[in-house]
PDB file of C-alpha atoms in Angstrom:
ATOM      1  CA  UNK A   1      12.262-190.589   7.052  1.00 57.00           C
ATOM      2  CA  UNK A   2      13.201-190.388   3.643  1.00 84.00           C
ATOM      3  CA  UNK A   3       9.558-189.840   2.293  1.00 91.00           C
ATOM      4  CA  UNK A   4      10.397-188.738  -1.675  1.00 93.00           C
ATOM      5  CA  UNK A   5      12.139-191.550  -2.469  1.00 91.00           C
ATOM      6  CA  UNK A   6       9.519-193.911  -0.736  1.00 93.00           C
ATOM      7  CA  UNK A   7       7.407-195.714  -2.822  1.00 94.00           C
ATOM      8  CA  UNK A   8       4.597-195.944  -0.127  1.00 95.00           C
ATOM      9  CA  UNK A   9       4.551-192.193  -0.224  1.00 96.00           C
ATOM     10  CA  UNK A  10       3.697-191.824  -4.123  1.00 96.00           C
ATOM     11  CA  UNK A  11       1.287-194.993  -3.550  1.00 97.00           C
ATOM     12  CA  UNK A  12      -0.169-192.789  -1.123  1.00 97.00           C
ATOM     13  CA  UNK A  13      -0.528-189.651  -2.332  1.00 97.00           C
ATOM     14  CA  UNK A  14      -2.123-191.086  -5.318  1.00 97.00           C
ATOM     15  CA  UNK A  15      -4.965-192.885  -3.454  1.00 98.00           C
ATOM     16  CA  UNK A  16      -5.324-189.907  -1.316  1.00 98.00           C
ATOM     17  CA  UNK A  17      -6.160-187.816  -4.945  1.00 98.00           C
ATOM     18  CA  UNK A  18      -8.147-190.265  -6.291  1.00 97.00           C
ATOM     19  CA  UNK A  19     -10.432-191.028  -3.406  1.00 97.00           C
ATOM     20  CA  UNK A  20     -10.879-187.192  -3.225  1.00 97.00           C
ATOM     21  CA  UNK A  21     -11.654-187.209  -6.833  1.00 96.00           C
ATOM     22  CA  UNK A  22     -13.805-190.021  -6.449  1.00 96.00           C
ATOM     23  CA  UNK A  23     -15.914-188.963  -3.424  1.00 96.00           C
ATOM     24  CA  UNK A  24     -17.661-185.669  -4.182  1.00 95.00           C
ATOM     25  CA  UNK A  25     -19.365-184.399  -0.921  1.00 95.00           C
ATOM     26  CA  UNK A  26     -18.919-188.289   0.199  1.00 95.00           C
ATOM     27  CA  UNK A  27     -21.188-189.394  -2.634  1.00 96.00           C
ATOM     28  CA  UNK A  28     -19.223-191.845  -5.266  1.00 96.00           C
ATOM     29  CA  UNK A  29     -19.191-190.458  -8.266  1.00 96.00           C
ATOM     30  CA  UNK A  30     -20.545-193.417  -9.753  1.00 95.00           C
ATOM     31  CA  UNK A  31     -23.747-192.866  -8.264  1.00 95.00           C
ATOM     32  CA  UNK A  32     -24.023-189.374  -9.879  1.00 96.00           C
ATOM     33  CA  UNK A  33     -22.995-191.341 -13.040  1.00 96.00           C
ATOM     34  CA  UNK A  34     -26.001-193.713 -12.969  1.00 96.00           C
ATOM     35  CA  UNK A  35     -28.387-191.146 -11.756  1.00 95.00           C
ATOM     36  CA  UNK A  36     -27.707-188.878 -14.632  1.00 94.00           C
ATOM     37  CA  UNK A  37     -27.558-192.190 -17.188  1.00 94.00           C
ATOM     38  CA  UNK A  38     -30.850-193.602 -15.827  1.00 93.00           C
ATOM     39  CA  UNK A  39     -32.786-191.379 -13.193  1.00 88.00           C
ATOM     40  CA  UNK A  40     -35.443-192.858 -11.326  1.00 93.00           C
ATOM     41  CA  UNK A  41     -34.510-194.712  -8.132  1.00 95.00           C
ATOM     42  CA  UNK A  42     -30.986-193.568  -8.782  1.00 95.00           C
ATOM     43  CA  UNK A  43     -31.838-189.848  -9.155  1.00 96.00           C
ATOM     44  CA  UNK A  44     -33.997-190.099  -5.705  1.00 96.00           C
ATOM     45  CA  UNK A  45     -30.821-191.665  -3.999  1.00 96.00           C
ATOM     46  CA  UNK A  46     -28.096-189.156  -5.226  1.00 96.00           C
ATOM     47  CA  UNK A  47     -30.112-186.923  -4.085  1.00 97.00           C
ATOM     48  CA  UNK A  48     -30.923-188.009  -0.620  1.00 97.00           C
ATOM     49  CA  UNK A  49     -27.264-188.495  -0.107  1.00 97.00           C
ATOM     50  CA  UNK A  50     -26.308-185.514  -0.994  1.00 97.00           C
ATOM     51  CA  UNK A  51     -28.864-183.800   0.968  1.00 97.00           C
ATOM     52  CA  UNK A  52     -27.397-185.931   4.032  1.00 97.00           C
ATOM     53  CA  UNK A  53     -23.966-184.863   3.387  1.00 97.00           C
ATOM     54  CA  UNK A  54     -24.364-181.536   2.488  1.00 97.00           C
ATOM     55  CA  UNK A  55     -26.438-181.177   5.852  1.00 97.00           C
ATOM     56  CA  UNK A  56     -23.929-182.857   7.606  1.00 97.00           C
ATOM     57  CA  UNK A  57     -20.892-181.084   6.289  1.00 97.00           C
ATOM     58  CA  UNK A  58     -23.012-177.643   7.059  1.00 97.00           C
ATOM     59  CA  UNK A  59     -23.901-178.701  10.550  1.00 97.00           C
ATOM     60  CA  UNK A  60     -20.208-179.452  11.157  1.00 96.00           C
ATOM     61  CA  UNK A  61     -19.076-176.288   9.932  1.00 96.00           C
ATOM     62  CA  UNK A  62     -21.597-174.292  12.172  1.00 96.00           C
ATOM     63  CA  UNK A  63     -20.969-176.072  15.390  1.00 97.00           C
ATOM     64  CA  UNK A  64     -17.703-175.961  15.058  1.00 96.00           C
ATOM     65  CA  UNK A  65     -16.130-174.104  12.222  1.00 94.00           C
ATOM     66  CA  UNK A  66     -14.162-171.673  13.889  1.00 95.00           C
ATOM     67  CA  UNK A  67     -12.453-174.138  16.583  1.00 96.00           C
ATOM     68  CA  UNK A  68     -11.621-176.292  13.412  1.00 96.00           C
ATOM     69  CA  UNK A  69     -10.292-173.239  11.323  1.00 96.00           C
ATOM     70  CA  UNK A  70      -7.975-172.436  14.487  1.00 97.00           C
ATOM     71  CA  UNK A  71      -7.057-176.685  14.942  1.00 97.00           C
ATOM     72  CA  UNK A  72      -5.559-176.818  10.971  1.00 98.00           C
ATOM     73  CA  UNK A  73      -4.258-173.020  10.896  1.00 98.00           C
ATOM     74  CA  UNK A  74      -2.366-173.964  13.820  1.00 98.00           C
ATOM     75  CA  UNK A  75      -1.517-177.739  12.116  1.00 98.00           C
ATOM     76  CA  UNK A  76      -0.793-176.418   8.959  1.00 98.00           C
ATOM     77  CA  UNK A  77       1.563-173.972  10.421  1.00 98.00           C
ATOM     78  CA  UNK A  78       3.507-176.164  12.222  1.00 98.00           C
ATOM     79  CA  UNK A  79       3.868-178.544   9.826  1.00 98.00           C
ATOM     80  CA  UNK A  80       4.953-175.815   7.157  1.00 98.00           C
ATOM     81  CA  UNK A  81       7.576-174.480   9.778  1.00 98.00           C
ATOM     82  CA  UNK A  82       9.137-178.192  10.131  1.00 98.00           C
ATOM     83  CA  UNK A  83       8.426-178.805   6.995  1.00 96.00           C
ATOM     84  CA  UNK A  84      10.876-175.295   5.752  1.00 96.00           C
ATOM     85  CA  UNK A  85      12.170-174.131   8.442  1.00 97.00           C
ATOM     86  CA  UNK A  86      13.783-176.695  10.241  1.00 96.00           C
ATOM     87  CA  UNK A  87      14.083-178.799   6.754  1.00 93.00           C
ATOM     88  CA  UNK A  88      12.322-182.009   7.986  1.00 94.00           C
ATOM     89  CA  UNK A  89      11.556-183.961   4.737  1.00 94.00           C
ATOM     90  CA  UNK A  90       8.324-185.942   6.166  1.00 95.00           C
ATOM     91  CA  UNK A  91       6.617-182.671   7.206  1.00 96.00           C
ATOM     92  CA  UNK A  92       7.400-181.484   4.053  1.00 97.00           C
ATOM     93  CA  UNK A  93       5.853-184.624   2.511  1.00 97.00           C
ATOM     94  CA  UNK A  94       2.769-184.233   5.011  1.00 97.00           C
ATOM     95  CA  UNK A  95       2.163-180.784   3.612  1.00 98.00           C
ATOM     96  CA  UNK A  96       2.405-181.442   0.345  1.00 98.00           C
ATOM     97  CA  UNK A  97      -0.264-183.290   1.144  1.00 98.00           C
ATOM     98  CA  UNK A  98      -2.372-181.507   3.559  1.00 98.00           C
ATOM     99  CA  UNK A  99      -2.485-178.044   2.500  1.00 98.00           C
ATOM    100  CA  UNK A 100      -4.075-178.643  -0.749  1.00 98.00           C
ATOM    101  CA  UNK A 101      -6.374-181.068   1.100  1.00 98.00           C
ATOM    102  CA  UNK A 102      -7.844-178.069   2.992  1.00 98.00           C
ATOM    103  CA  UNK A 103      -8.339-176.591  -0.374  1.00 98.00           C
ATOM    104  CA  UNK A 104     -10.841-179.067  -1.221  1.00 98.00           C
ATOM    105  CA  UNK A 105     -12.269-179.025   2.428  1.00 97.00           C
ATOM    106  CA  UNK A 106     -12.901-174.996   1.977  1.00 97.00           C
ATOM    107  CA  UNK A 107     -14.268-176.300  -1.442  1.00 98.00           C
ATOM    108  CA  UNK A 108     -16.613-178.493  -0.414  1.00 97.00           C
ATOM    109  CA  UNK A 109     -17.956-175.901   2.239  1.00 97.00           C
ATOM    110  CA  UNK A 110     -18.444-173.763  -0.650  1.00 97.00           C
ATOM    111  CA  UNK A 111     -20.028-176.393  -2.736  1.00 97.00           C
ATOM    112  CA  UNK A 112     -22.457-177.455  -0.068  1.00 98.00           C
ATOM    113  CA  UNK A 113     -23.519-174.052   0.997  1.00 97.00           C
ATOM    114  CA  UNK A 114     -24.200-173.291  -2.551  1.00 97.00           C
ATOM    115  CA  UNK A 115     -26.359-176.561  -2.742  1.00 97.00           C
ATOM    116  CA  UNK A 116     -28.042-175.604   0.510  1.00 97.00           C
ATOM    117  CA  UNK A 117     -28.876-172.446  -0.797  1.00 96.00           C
ATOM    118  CA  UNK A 118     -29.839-172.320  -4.444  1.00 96.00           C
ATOM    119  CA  UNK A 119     -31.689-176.532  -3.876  1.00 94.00           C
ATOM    120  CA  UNK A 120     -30.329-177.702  -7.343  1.00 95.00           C
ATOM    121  CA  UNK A 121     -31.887-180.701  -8.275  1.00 93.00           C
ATOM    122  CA  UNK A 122     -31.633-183.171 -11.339  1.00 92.00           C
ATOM    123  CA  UNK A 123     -29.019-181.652 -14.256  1.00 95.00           C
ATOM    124  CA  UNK A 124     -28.731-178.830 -12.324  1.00 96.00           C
ATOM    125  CA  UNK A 125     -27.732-181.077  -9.095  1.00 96.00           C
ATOM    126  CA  UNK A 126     -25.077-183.088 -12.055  1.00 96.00           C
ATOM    127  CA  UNK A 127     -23.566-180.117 -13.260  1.00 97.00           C
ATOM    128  CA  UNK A 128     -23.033-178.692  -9.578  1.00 97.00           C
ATOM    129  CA  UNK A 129     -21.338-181.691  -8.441  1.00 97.00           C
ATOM    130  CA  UNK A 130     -19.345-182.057 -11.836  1.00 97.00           C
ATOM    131  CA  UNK A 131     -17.934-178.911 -11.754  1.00 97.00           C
ATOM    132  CA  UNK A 132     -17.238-179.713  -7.533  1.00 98.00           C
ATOM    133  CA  UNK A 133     -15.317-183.110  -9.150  1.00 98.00           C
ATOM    134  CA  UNK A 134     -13.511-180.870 -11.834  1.00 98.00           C
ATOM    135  CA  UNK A 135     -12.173-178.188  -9.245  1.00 98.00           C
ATOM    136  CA  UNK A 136     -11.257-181.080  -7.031  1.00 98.00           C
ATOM    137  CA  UNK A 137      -8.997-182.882 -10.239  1.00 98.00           C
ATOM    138  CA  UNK A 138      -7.423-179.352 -10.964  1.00 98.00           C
ATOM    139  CA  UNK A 139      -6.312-178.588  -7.422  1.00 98.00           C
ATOM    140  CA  UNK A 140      -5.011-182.232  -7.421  1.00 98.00           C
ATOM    141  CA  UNK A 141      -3.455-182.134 -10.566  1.00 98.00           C
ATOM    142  CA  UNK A 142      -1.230-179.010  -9.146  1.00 98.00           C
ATOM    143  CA  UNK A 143      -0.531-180.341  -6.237  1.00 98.00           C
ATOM    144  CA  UNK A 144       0.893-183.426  -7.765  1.00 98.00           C
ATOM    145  CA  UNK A 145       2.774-181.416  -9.929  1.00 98.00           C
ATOM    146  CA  UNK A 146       4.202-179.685  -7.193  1.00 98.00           C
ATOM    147  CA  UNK A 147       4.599-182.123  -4.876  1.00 98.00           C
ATOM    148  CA  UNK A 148       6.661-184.591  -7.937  1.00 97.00           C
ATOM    149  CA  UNK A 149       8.538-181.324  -8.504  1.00 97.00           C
ATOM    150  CA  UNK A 150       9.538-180.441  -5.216  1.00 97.00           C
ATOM    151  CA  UNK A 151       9.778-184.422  -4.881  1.00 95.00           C
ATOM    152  CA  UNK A 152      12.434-184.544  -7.720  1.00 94.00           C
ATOM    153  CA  UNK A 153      14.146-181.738  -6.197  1.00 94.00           C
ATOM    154  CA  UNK A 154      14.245-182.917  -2.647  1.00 92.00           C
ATOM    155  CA  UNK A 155      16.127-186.247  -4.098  1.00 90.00           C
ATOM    156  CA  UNK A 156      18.540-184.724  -5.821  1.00 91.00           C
ATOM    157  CA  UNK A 157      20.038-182.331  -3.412  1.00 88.00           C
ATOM    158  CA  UNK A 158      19.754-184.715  -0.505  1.00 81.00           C
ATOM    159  CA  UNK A 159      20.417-187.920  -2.649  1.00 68.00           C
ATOM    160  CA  UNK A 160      23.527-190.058  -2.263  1.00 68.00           C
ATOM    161  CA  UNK A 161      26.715-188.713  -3.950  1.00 53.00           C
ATOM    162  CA  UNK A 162      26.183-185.044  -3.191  1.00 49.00           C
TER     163      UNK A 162
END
């Protein structure tokens, strides 16, 4: 369970930040791309989508918000007391993962709520969900950081020879 000097993991975390950076509120940021390029037809379906997701994501977090909060508090704690407690690399790999996931999560709860509210639409719908993208690409910037950091660390003092 060696999961810093896996290849598979590093594979994985990186499709797991660019698929977050890629989906904003589940619409591809192409999409948002070619509706600000060329409105129109393109315009009308970014912003039907995100209508649908931010509903969706809102309607999730009403119904059951709190039993979800209480589900990853209690998740993220246990992983981060195998993960540094008991010194169990692959929890420490899964929360290196996770826990800035759940950033973006509380992020897009924000995001959508703000959309729900204020009803941007056109530029002001573009620069709403490129700022979302932009938070998104910081926190997973950081993370990686961390994570390659810790990583780094993790193989050296557990590594063969010492």
């Amino acid at each position: 369970m060696r999961s810093f000097s896996n290849l598979w993991f590093w594979i994985g975390l990186a499709v797991v930040w660019s698929s977050a950076s890629h989906w904003v509120l589940g619409v591809p940021f192409d999409l948002i791309q070619r509706a600000k390029k060329h409105g129109g037809q393109a315009e009308a379906d970014l912003e039907d989508m995100v209508r649908i997701n931010v509903n969706r994501l809102l309607y999730i977090g009403r119904v059951s918000g709190l039993w979800l909060l209480g589900f990853i508090c209690f998740l993220l704690t246990t992983l981060a007391l195998l993960a540094f407690v008991y010194d169990i690399e692959f929890a420490q790999a899964v929360f290196l993962i996770a826990f800035p996931m759940t950033l973006v999560g509380m992020l897009s709860l924000s995001t959508a709520r703000l959309i729900e509210t204020h009803e941007p639409v056109g530029e002001d719908l573009h620069r709403r969900l490129h700022r979302h993208r932009i938070w998104t690409q910081v926190i997973g910037m950081i993370s990686i950081f961390v994570t390659a950091m810790f990583g780094m660390y993790q193989n050296l003092a557990v590594g063969p020879g010492f």
